[in-house]
Every structure is written in structure tokens, then in C-alpha cells.
């Protein structure tokens, strides 16, 4: 592959990695705090719908983004209610949230827009448009660097840059701040946090809220930047790929970025080429589709380094039986 | 002392959860500008008002019995098998292979053959996550989710590239031969003088599902294996003490669970579609979770919950057909049932426990 | 003293966990600058009371006064602000964090970590000098020993400038020298004017270091006395509610043929740390070998290996046949088939399935016994009958086979386990902590049953952290320290002092 | 009362299914009648939907898409008194089935010519939905039209997928569009149902021209959609509903001559189609009808003379 065919693929990798990355970081906050979340998919879907719906009604993509985030945070709150306050099973709660989002988005979409569960196509200010990085124009002529900067790095929507900036931000919050210390502690041993005089419930709700926020951005990106409107089930399993990436990254921010880029790249390739011929061996597109999941299973199996989740993950914090 | 009586645990709590889910569903219907009472009426008449409705209700219920049992069996060993969907897909592949490539003399033999291979395929698909859980400690929830996606890719490949008949455009297998067609309830009840809709797909698999309920009950509560499964589910260290091998129990339980999920295919693939299509499972693997939760992992509870969900599904399909309420309403109801009977269980349980405790205090 | 108000005063504290009344109307006063001991049997409610004081649990009723002022303690933050620090029975540390991170957790200054860490490093260095509390601030918790971890817990409290320090059974996991070190630290702290509450059930510790002592029994505070004015015997009586007679009438042993021979047994735990480091022992029919030691010195692992619960290397022969120690054939089923019965240390997590009926538990581990089975099915009626018989013989109350195990009291749960195991007439009985949390009447009963089994010719391997129990039951005593046996003693030729030294790894005259 | 069963793309796919809906709606508006409808969610529901409508006495029952062929041939014999209409199926047996095919290659030929005339780069694109002969049939006609205008033109063809999900995957449509643009395409024809929405959107965003399909999609991005290959499913549905119970069973193929296919010209693309382009396309239309131009059908021997898929 030469640069000119590679760049569009990588360009598309960045676009497709963005929702994965946002959702993956969302899951990272939640799971680092000990709240497992298989409801990333549902939260993204909810946000995708509400962002598109509000953007199409108001004509403002920013209002849409806010609505998307709010709706995702409502689901996050529900997850918190079930798994933190009522100490329910986090996995079951996640499953329920995914179904809830899948159903309710279509119901409301149909009720509001009568378009078979879609929103009207977004136009103009209803969508995020690409932004040019400074000097993208003048630099585009420079060999190698030019295309990389002007075609690959420049010209994405603002949410893409937010997603990639969220990686160092997450790292910094997690490892350099008081909040991060407490967040990690609450995922490892909530009793230690509790007896240190910090509210376990508060920390976990905070983490779940951040998770909702990031999922909200991810969903809004799908509906208002990557596409121009909502169609039902438009997340198409991205929440689960993000979950896979999270495990693949062993719950670490920088690794999460690389994992999401890898999975985004696989998607980009699978989108462009139906069957890939590598030295006479034809790899069917289904293998590309399934590769993120297969890789995750391999990682989980511990054949390539062991993925140890936060120790208190998945368990509600119960003081009194 | 228990915090509350057993009947409260197995009857009262699910009932209250169900009522809450129903109430919220009604609010949702109101919210989308429809009339809940009319909707319920239509669901009841569509799902239970005719033998046609019953035929579909029971058809769906059959699916859910298999997947519900699959989840329930695994729950007893404290394993959360989210992979029923993938296992049922693979089961479908097993059924298709058996029906298409073996010249069966009679449907009964075909049913036995197809059931066996469906169960084997489903079990095989559950085996890898089980092995990874038992031997490598990989979280079975995550691996079974991953295996659902992998299963759908496998099926996609097989249907598109291998089993699609020449010249056909659909990614689907050819129709199964006449000899592999299962008798429907119409055929079964006609000799008894009961007339049952010819169009509805409920078929002899229903009887297999009921038999499976009974067998699972026997397995869990009457056999040594069931005893070991339950012991392991309650306490892993206890199982170790008693010489119950965690690896063995995890594997066997998941094989049984996967086998049950796979067996669903005799109903939807062999009994109804009579060919294997993409997405034949239609989410039944996930509904199994709701069914097992509602049924408190007891086969009789699963049986009842499966019928309830069969009703919801058929009723929901009717709604979609005759009103402007989208079929997704049942997805929402399903979500609420899972939420209230599963995740928010304590919301109902905690106040009830307090109530029973203070009642007892008042008595003594 | 009379005009100063107490550092801590609790009034009418009550707390119920569901149906269990853990604390009933408890009042207590602790004067500043003193060490106050709290003793009581397992489950008496000591930890619960202190956890309430520390804001970990919320009391159902009652008031707390700190330095004479009524103080609401809704959470641990409030307790910390009131100057209370607590070292829990089960440490509350984040294992993947460093010592420093654990110390600052919840007591950081500002939103950023670096300044907090820097300050804590300085303070820790000062505290290390002041109180002999040396720890490596950059070590990860899961890489240091329990003694060190306890220091971290104490440092956490001191870092938060606690004036009142609660220690919940701090010596349970310590070797005697470590315990001595701890008591020196506590002395220093008292000298600084700090107030200390010490929970323990070791009477000697109470007598050695406390100024006053309170006794708890079944959720109630039965007495508070000045230590100088009481005796261990009196405290023991207060603790259990009647005169204690910790002697078992038994005839001298008549050891028969060799039953168990263990050579060079080595065991690693789940973290691959070697916990048993080459143990040799043998045991004859008709004798009881008691293994003493501070908890965590490998005796649990020894018992678990023999019971088929974990793999090991070395050789173990039972009645002349070699037992497999790894893989197939080394599990609990094979051990039972070979004639080993096992009363495990933790009846609730191991010996019983708490959700199972009593009759189901009576088959636990023996569920393949042909007497209970027909083909793959279990014959429940036979089990219920068997359970009724055992319940009657062992005086299990209530004698209801259908009751779930969790609904029996601790003593009765233990009786069910002991009945199940002893009634198999094993060649070798493994017993771990047989009377932990069991009332005195049941203790006597269980001890009698063990001796009776010995007299029938069984070999008994007894592991207990209670020296009294070891001394009362054993025909021979071995002490285990750091994964090795420190030598054997005969019960009538040794005493608690000598055994205590051995338990601390001081190997005395003979080996 | 007639009934209409949409295929998986859903009734608002702006394309194939929406054309059917438009036709049905026109009938309803004109006659004041009403019709039943359902959007399928999965393969497994096809038969249930057919049966349920037949049981309830709907007549005729109009179904969309080749995937209905198998369920329909299974169900139709059970309801001899009900008339069934199926679009895009021409090969099944049944006395009560009206099977409608379209000469998509003829319509595609015309839009192919327009594409070649509008292209400045000499490279045009084709994005198909699910990779089935039907869609290759579209692509093949299109390629012949392009080559007729510019024998040197380069045609980039991609299919969205191999399953029905390919009809409803705008993200993939958008990515494929970007890929084709990076290879130089400046006019892209989307024959991909709902996926085409993503194609048209991206083409408009990136400032190139696109060609819609089935319905008139010119209005989706006025001035940016060159034209649409019309497949008059709306007319077929309208006619079937109008005929009611008397709808005539049999196999019918509608081409340019029957006005079953064509290209769209309206205010939205008036500026894009120059009079010369229109003249060329219209004359080709006449010649195809008269037989002077022969557009090869992909079905003839399952291959295309001018394009490899
Ligand atoms: N979190 C809890 N939930 C429910 N019951 C509890 C809880 N903690 C303690 N209990 C119960 O309360 C009672 C008192 O327990 P507590 O831990 O206070 O006893 P203790 O005196 O500290 O015993 P030990 O010497 O074993 O530490 C016991 O019956 C125990 O089972
Ligand atoms: N974890 C628990 N869950 C439910 N009930 C319990 C629990 N622990 C104790 N109980 C109930 O409380 C009662 C008292 O139990 P507890 O263990 O405190 O008894 P006890 O007085 O210590 O008796 P023993 O001396 O036999 O141990 C028991 O009969 C039992 O029904
Ligand atoms: Mg305690
Ligand atoms: Mg007790």
C-alpha cells in the first residue's frame, strides 16, 4: 500500500475510531471505579437519537450535543441507581439499558417524526462540520508531511479532536489528581475509600456520570458528525467493540487509544474491501468484522498478557448483609 | 433466620417487579400518544384471542423456554451466560446441516437428529467461553458477548458463501425437504378433534421444550450433578472442600446451557422457517435472560415467564400490524422487566424485608 | 481524672443486622490517655460497636460523645474530623497502591497529587522516627507482609492526627515479637496522651497493657472493670457467662499403627508464594496431634492439602498408600474415599452451603455415597432420615432437617459439620478451629466427640490458634512457624510460654 | 383492504421502499381508502407478516424485494383467494401472484450516460447495496451507459455488503464514497437503498455529484444530486392497489417502453443537466425502446461485458 491509498484508509480509521474511543474512555472511568458497564451501547444509542432529534428540531448541533449528553447521563444515572444505590447486578442492569435504549429511541422517533424510527436528515448547522487545522492549506503541498497533516489530521469534526484530547486528559485525571486516586481506589477496594472518609457512593456516581457524558459525546458524534441523522440501531455494536477495546487495553487510557485505533482500522479496511487477498489467501470480510471480538477473547484468555480488571469491579459495595 | 418468608421471595417480589414494569410500560404507551388500555386489549386479543394467536404465542414461548432454561441452568452455577443468542445461531446451523444433508425417512427421526446436532453445536459454542472461564479465569460474560458477535459472523459467512443455493439471492439455505418438516399443533391436535389454526407455527418442539423444563428440574433438584451445580453456585470454596471440581462443573453446566440454547433451533429453524436465514434467533437468546430472571431460575418459573414473553411478542407483533405503535414497544417492556426483576430487585426487596422484619418484631 | 470528661462516651448504642441484634443498648466511657480493652467471644459485637464509633456502620439508636461533646458520626469522615482513627480487623488498604498513596487517600491536600505525596513522605519519615514505625513509602501493599500492612494502617490514622485510636484484634495476625513491638508503640502513644481502644480476645494482652477493660457477650456489654482489679479467670467467666473449665477428661492415648506420614510437604498459595516449606510429620491411629501457631503460618494450607483442597509437592502416605497431591485424584472426593474426614476451618464458606437445607448439607462431600443415591438421582428421603438421626445424636437445635444452614446459630452449624464428618468413622480426621465462635457448652460437646473418635482408633490432626484448646486435646503438640514445624512437645511437659516462643520462631532447646 | 409489506430497509429509506409507500399513499389520497403496512425487522418475520395479513383478509398483499420470493412461494398456495404482488421477483410459481420486474439496466444506462457527460475527471463511481445479481444488473447497465459516452472512462464499483444489512448502512455508504472520491470519482451512482442516503450526503459534503435510485432523490441535496434512476415502484404499487382484488397475476417486466424506469429531471437538478445532456439521454431512450441500442442485461450470462465486479 502506498501513501496515497493508505491515507484515506487511515483517515477513515480516525473517523471510525472516534466513537469507539469516546465510549472506551467512558467505560474506563466507570469500570476503574468498580462499576462494570455493558450498557455503553445503549447510552451511545440514546445519545445518538436525542442529539439528532434536538439538532433537527432546533437546527443547532450544539443543543443536539447537549441533549445527547443529557439523555446518556440519564441512562447512566439509571445504571447508578441500580448498581450503586440498590446494589443490583451491574451486568443485568447493562443488558436492560441496552434494550431500553434500542426500544425507546425508535418509539420516540416514530412518535415525533413518523419516519419509521429515524430523524429527518440534518442539514447545515444541524451537523458538525469538519474543521481545518491551521496551515492545512499551505502545507498540503509538502511531500509526506503535507498529506499526513492536511488530509489525515486536519478536516475532522471538532468531536474527533475532543476524543483524542480526552486520552491525555483521562490519563492526567486518573494518575495526577486526587479525584483519580480516589476513583482508582474505589474500584480496587471501596472499603478503603469508605474508611478514609470519602463517599464510595459519591465517587461511583461521579464515575458513572463521566461515563454518561463521554458516551453522550460518542453518540452525538455518530448521529451528527459521522452521519446526518439517526437511524435505528445505528450504534451497530460499537459499544461492545469499545468494551472489547477496554479489555484489550487492560483499562489504561493510552492503550485504550491504540486499541480503538486498531479496531477502527479493522473497520475501515472491512468497509472498503469485501474480501482481502493477502498473498493468495483470501480473508473474507466476516473475519475482519469478527476480528476485534476474536482478539479480545485471545487477550481475555491471557495468552497475550493477562487482563486483570479492577478488583472490586462488578461487585456492589455492600457493608451490611 | 430468613429475612422474609419464601413465598414472598419467589412470588411476591417478581409480581411487584412485574407490576412496576407494566405500569412504566403503560406510561411509555401514554407518552407516545397511544391508549394503554386499547393496546393491552389488542395484545390480548391478538395473542390469546384465537388459536392463530395462541399458535404464535406458544411458538415464541417455545423459543424462550429453551433460551430461558439455558440462562437459568447457568445461573445455578453462578455463571451468567449472555451467549444464548450465539449458541442458538450455531444450533440453527446444526439443524440446517442435519435437515439438508441427511435423507430422513420420517420427521420424528429428523427431529431427534436435528435436536442432537443443534444441542451439540450450541454446546460447542458455549464450550470455549466455559473453558476460558474455568481454566484461564476469563470473565464468561464478556467472552459470551464476544462469541455472540463471532457466531453471527460465522453464520453470515456460511450462509453467504457456503450454504446459499446456487442462483439464490438471499443469504439463506434451501428449504428443508418435506420429510424434515415438523408437525404443527394443527397437525397434532387434529386427531384429537381439536381444531387449531393451520397457519400458526407452534409445533411439536413445544413438547420438547416442556420436556426440557421437566428434565432440567430433575437435573437441578434431584440429581447429584444438580446438587454439585447448585453447591458450586452458592460457594466456590465450599465446592472445593467437597471435592466438586470447579472446572468440571463450569464446563458441564455451560455445555448443558449452550445445548439448551442451541436446541431452540428445532423450533424456529426446523419448525417454523424450514430453512436457515440470517438473524433467525431474533434476540431470543437475550430474552432468555429476562425469562430466567422472572422465573427465578426455576424451570416452572421459566415455563410461565416464557409464555408471558411469548404473549408479549405476539401481542407486540399484532400492535405493530394494526396500530402505529412500533414493535419496539416490546423491546422496551422487555428492558423494563429485566431492569425491575433483575437489576432493581433490591428496590423492591429492601422495603419488603424491612416490612416483614418489623411485622415479625411486632409479633414477638 | 475525675474532672476531665471522657475522651469517648457511648450511650445506649443498638444495632441490628437484619434479624441479628449485634449490639444491644451499649454504654461505655473511655478516659483520655488510657488504653481501654474490649474482650468478647467471636460474634459478640465488638467490631460492630467500634465500626459504629468510626462511622462505618450507622447505629439504630444511641449517642456518641467525644471529649464530652455530643457528636454525630454519620460517616467515617466525621469520625476522622473528631480525631478518631481505626485499624480494622480486616485491613482496609488498596492493595495495588503504594504505602504513600494509601496514606494520603482521603486526606490529600488540594486537588493535585504531587504536593500531597511530597508532604506525606516527609510526615511519614517523622512518624517513623517518633514511633518506630518504619515502612518503605514506595512499596506496594500487596508486596509487604501483614505486619507492615498493619503499620500502614496505624500510620494512616496518625497521619490524620488521630487522638483516639481503635485497634480491632491487631495481634491476630502478628508473631509474638511483632505483637511486642506493637505494644511498645501503643505505650508510646499513650504516653503522648492519646486514647486507645484495643479489641482482643487474648486475656494476656488485656492484662499486660490495658488500664480498663470492658467485656461483651452476645451483643451486650456485661461489665467494665479496672484491669488492675480483675483476673483473667474473672474476665473469662464474664466473657462466656459461666465458669470456664477448659479441660477435657480423656484417657492417655494408645497409639496404634501408623496412619499418616508426611514428608517434605511444600505448598504454594494462589499468588505462588510458598506457604508450607517442607513439613514432615507422622500420626498414628488413636492419637491426636495438635498443631499450634499464629494464624497465617501455613497450618491452614497444610490442612487444606490433606483435605484435597489445594495442590502440593512432597509425599503423603495414608495407611501405607501414597496420596496424589496434584491433578486428578487429589480432590476432596478422593480423600474421603481414602478415609479422611475434614472439619474445615471456616464452616460458613467451606463446610456448609449456607443456602442448602440441613439435610442437603449432611450429604455435602458425601453426595456420591451409594446410601444416598439411586443412579444419577439422590434419594432425599434417606438423607432426611439420616439428618434427623444425626441431629438427635448431636443435639442440634432446632432439630429441623429442612431448615437452611444459614438459619442455624454458629454453634449448631458447627455441630452439623462435626456430626457429618465424625459419623463417617474416618481413619484420619482433620479438624481446623473446631470451636471458633462456638459457645462453651458446644465446645465441651465437640471436644468429647473428637476424643471419642480417637478412642475408637482414629488418628486426629487438630489445627487451632487457641493454645488452650491445643493443650487440652492433643496427645502431641507441634508448633508451626513460617511454613515449618518448630518441633514437637508433649502437652504435660510444656506450657503456654514455651509454645508461645516456638510460635514466634524461637526454637528453644530441642527441635 | 390492501396491505403493503416493506423490506428491511424500512419504509423511509428514501429509495426503494419509500417509492412503494409513495404509490400507496397516492392511492389512499385519491380514493380515500386505507391500507395496512408493516416494516420488517428481520428475515424471520417475513412469513408471519404474509400470513397475518392473509388471515386478516387483506387483499391484495403487496410485498417488496427479492427476499420475499421464498416465503411467498410457501405462503401463497395456502391462501388461493388472496392476490399477492411482489416487486423484484419474476421467477416463482403461483396462480395468485403478480410478479413485477423492472429493466433497471435500461434506466441505469441513461444515468450512466449523464454521469459520463457530467464527469470532469473521467472517473465515475457505483456503490451497490447487497451484492446480488439484481444490483450487478444495475451496475452493468450504468457502466454501459458511461462507456457509450466516454469509452475511456474509469468506473469504480463497490458493493456495501453481502447481507440485507447492506441496504441500511449509511456509514458504510459514506466511507465508500470517500474512498471512491480519493480514487478520483466525481459522480457516484448509489444503488443501495437506505445506504445511498450516506452516499448522497457525503457526495454533497465533499462537493461532487451523486445519482439517486428508485425514488426521485434529487430533492435530498438540491443542486448536488445529478439525477435519479427512477424505478416506478410507486406506479406499480398504485396500479396494484387500484386494481384491488382484480389485480392480474402473472409475470411483468417494465422497462423504458412501459415508463417503468427512467431518469429524473426537476427543478433541483435542472441546472446540472444541460440541454445537450438531456438530448443525448432522450435520444438514447428512444433508441433503446426501438431496439437500435441494445443494453446487455447482467442476467443473460451472469456477467457484464464492460465491468468486473
Ligand atoms: N456487615 C454485617 N452484616 C450482617 N451481619 C453482620 C455484619 N457484621 C457483623 N454481623 C453480625 O453481627 C454480629 C456481631 O459481629 P461482630 O463482627 O461485631 O463480632 P465481633 O465481636 O467483632 O466478633 P469477632 O471476634 O469474630 O471479630 C455477628 O452475629 C455477625 O454475624
Ligand atoms: N448471617 C445470618 N443470617 C441470618 N440469620 C442469622 C445469621 N446469623 C445468625 N442468624 C440468626 O441469629 C440467631 C443467633 O445466631 P448467632 O450465631 O448469633 O447465635 P449464638 O447466640 O452465637 O449461638 P451459638 O453459640 O450457637 O453460636 C440464629 O439462630 C440465626 O437464626
Ligand atoms: Mg470482630
Ligand atoms: Mg455464635
PDB file of C-alpha atoms and ligand atoms in Angstrom, chain A residues 321, chain B residues 1-3, chain C residues 17 19-21 41-43 218 347-348 354 397-398 403 405-413 436-440 442, ligand 2:
ATOM      1  CA  UNK A 321     -25.718  -8.076  54.585  1.00  0.00           C
TER       2      UNK A 321
ATOM      3  CA  UNK B   1     -33.376 -16.564  60.274  1.00  0.00           C
ATOM      4  CA  UNK B   2     -34.510 -15.626  56.817  1.00  0.00           C
ATOM      5  CA  UNK B   3     -35.404 -12.032  56.389  1.00  0.00           C
TER       6      UNK B   3
ATOM      7  CA  UNK C  17     -28.206  -6.580  61.021  1.00  0.00           C
ATOM      8  CA  UNK C  19     -32.596 -10.384  62.306  1.00  0.00           C
ATOM      9  CA  UNK C  20     -29.249 -10.389  64.158  1.00  0.00           C
ATOM     10  CA  UNK C  21     -29.012  -7.985  67.078  1.00  0.00           C
ATOM     11  CA  UNK C  41     -16.246 -14.110  72.086  1.00  0.00           C
ATOM     12  CA  UNK C  42     -16.470 -14.214  68.341  1.00  0.00           C
ATOM     13  CA  UNK C  43     -19.616 -12.543  67.205  1.00  0.00           C
ATOM     14  CA  UNK C 218     -23.954 -11.624  72.702  1.00  0.00           C
ATOM     15  CA  UNK C 347     -17.712 -23.703  58.340  1.00  0.00           C
ATOM     16  CA  UNK C 348     -19.666 -20.969  56.586  1.00  0.00           C
ATOM     17  CA  UNK C 354     -25.486 -21.777  53.760  1.00  0.00           C
ATOM     18  CA  UNK C 397     -31.178 -27.159  67.754  1.00  0.00           C
ATOM     19  CA  UNK C 398     -33.677 -26.748  66.263  1.00  0.00           C
ATOM     20  CA  UNK C 403     -34.071 -25.521  57.848  1.00  0.00           C
ATOM     21  CA  UNK C 405     -27.941 -23.909  57.209  1.00  0.00           C
ATOM     22  CA  UNK C 406     -27.771 -20.129  57.465  1.00  0.00           C
ATOM     23  CA  UNK C 407     -30.673 -20.189  59.860  1.00  0.00           C
ATOM     24  CA  UNK C 408     -28.840 -22.188  62.497  1.00  0.00           C
ATOM     25  CA  UNK C 409     -26.669 -20.401  65.049  1.00  0.00           C
ATOM     26  CA  UNK C 410     -22.915 -20.703  64.685  1.00  0.00           C
ATOM     27  CA  UNK C 411     -22.597 -23.433  67.305  1.00  0.00           C
ATOM     28  CA  UNK C 412     -25.308 -25.533  65.764  1.00  0.00           C
ATOM     29  CA  UNK C 413     -23.851 -25.094  62.311  1.00  0.00           C
ATOM     30  CA  UNK C 436     -14.216 -20.975  66.738  1.00  0.00           C
ATOM     31  CA  UNK C 437     -17.224 -18.892  67.653  1.00  0.00           C
ATOM     32  CA  UNK C 438     -18.914 -21.734  69.440  1.00  0.00           C
ATOM     33  CA  UNK C 439     -20.354 -21.455  72.920  1.00  0.00           C
ATOM     34  CA  UNK C 440     -18.843 -23.229  75.857  1.00  0.00           C
ATOM     35  CA  UNK C 442     -20.930 -26.855  72.432  1.00  0.00           C
TER      36      UNK C 442
HETATM   37  N1  LIG E   2     -25.987 -14.429  58.801  1.00  0.00           N
HETATM   38  C1  LIG E   2     -27.167 -14.722  59.341  1.00  0.00           C
HETATM   39  N2  LIG E   2     -28.259 -14.690  58.551  1.00  0.00           N
HETATM   40  C2  LIG E   2     -29.460 -14.960  59.054  1.00  0.00           C
HETATM   41  N3  LIG E   2     -29.691 -15.305  60.324  1.00  0.00           N
HETATM   42  C3  LIG E   2     -28.643 -15.363  61.157  1.00  0.00           C
HETATM   43  C4  LIG E   2     -27.338 -15.085  60.705  1.00  0.00           C
HETATM   44  N4  LIG E   2     -26.503 -15.221  61.714  1.00  0.00           N
HETATM   45  C5  LIG E   2     -27.251 -15.564  62.762  1.00  0.00           C
HETATM   46  N5  LIG E   2     -28.544 -15.663  62.439  1.00  0.00           N
HETATM   47  C6  LIG E   2     -29.666 -15.980  63.307  1.00  0.00           C
HETATM   48  O1  LIG E   2     -29.456 -15.428  64.597  1.00  0.00           O
HETATM   49  C7  LIG E   2     -29.574 -16.420  65.583  1.00  0.00           C
HETATM   50  C8  LIG E   2     -28.429 -16.243  66.545  1.00  0.00           C
HETATM   51  O2  LIG E   2     -27.261 -16.541  65.842  1.00  0.00           O
HETATM   52  P1  LIG E   2     -25.836 -16.471  66.490  1.00  0.00           P
HETATM   53  O3  LIG E   2     -24.859 -17.081  65.565  1.00  0.00           O
HETATM   54  O4  LIG E   2     -25.596 -15.073  66.931  1.00  0.00           O
HETATM   55  O5  LIG E   2     -26.100 -17.410  67.725  1.00  0.00           O
HETATM   56  P2  LIG E   2     -25.275 -17.557  69.010  1.00  0.00           P
HETATM   57  O6  LIG E   2     -26.085 -16.994  70.065  1.00  0.00           O
HETATM   58  O7  LIG E   2     -23.895 -17.044  68.771  1.00  0.00           O
HETATM   59  O8  LIG E   2     -25.276 -19.135  69.141  1.00  0.00           O
HETATM   60  P3  LIG E   2     -24.045 -20.118  69.098  1.00  0.00           P
HETATM   61  O9  LIG E   2     -23.472 -20.015  70.402  1.00  0.00           O
HETATM   62  O10 LIG E   2     -24.642 -21.427  68.788  1.00  0.00           O
HETATM   63  O11 LIG E   2     -23.133 -19.608  68.034  1.00  0.00           O
HETATM   64  C9  LIG E   2     -29.520 -17.779  64.884  1.00  0.00           C
HETATM   65  O12 LIG E   2     -30.497 -18.651  65.382  1.00  0.00           O
HETATM   66  C10 LIG E   2     -29.835 -17.473  63.465  1.00  0.00           C
HETATM   67  O13 LIG E   2     -31.165 -17.773  63.162  1.00  0.00           O
END
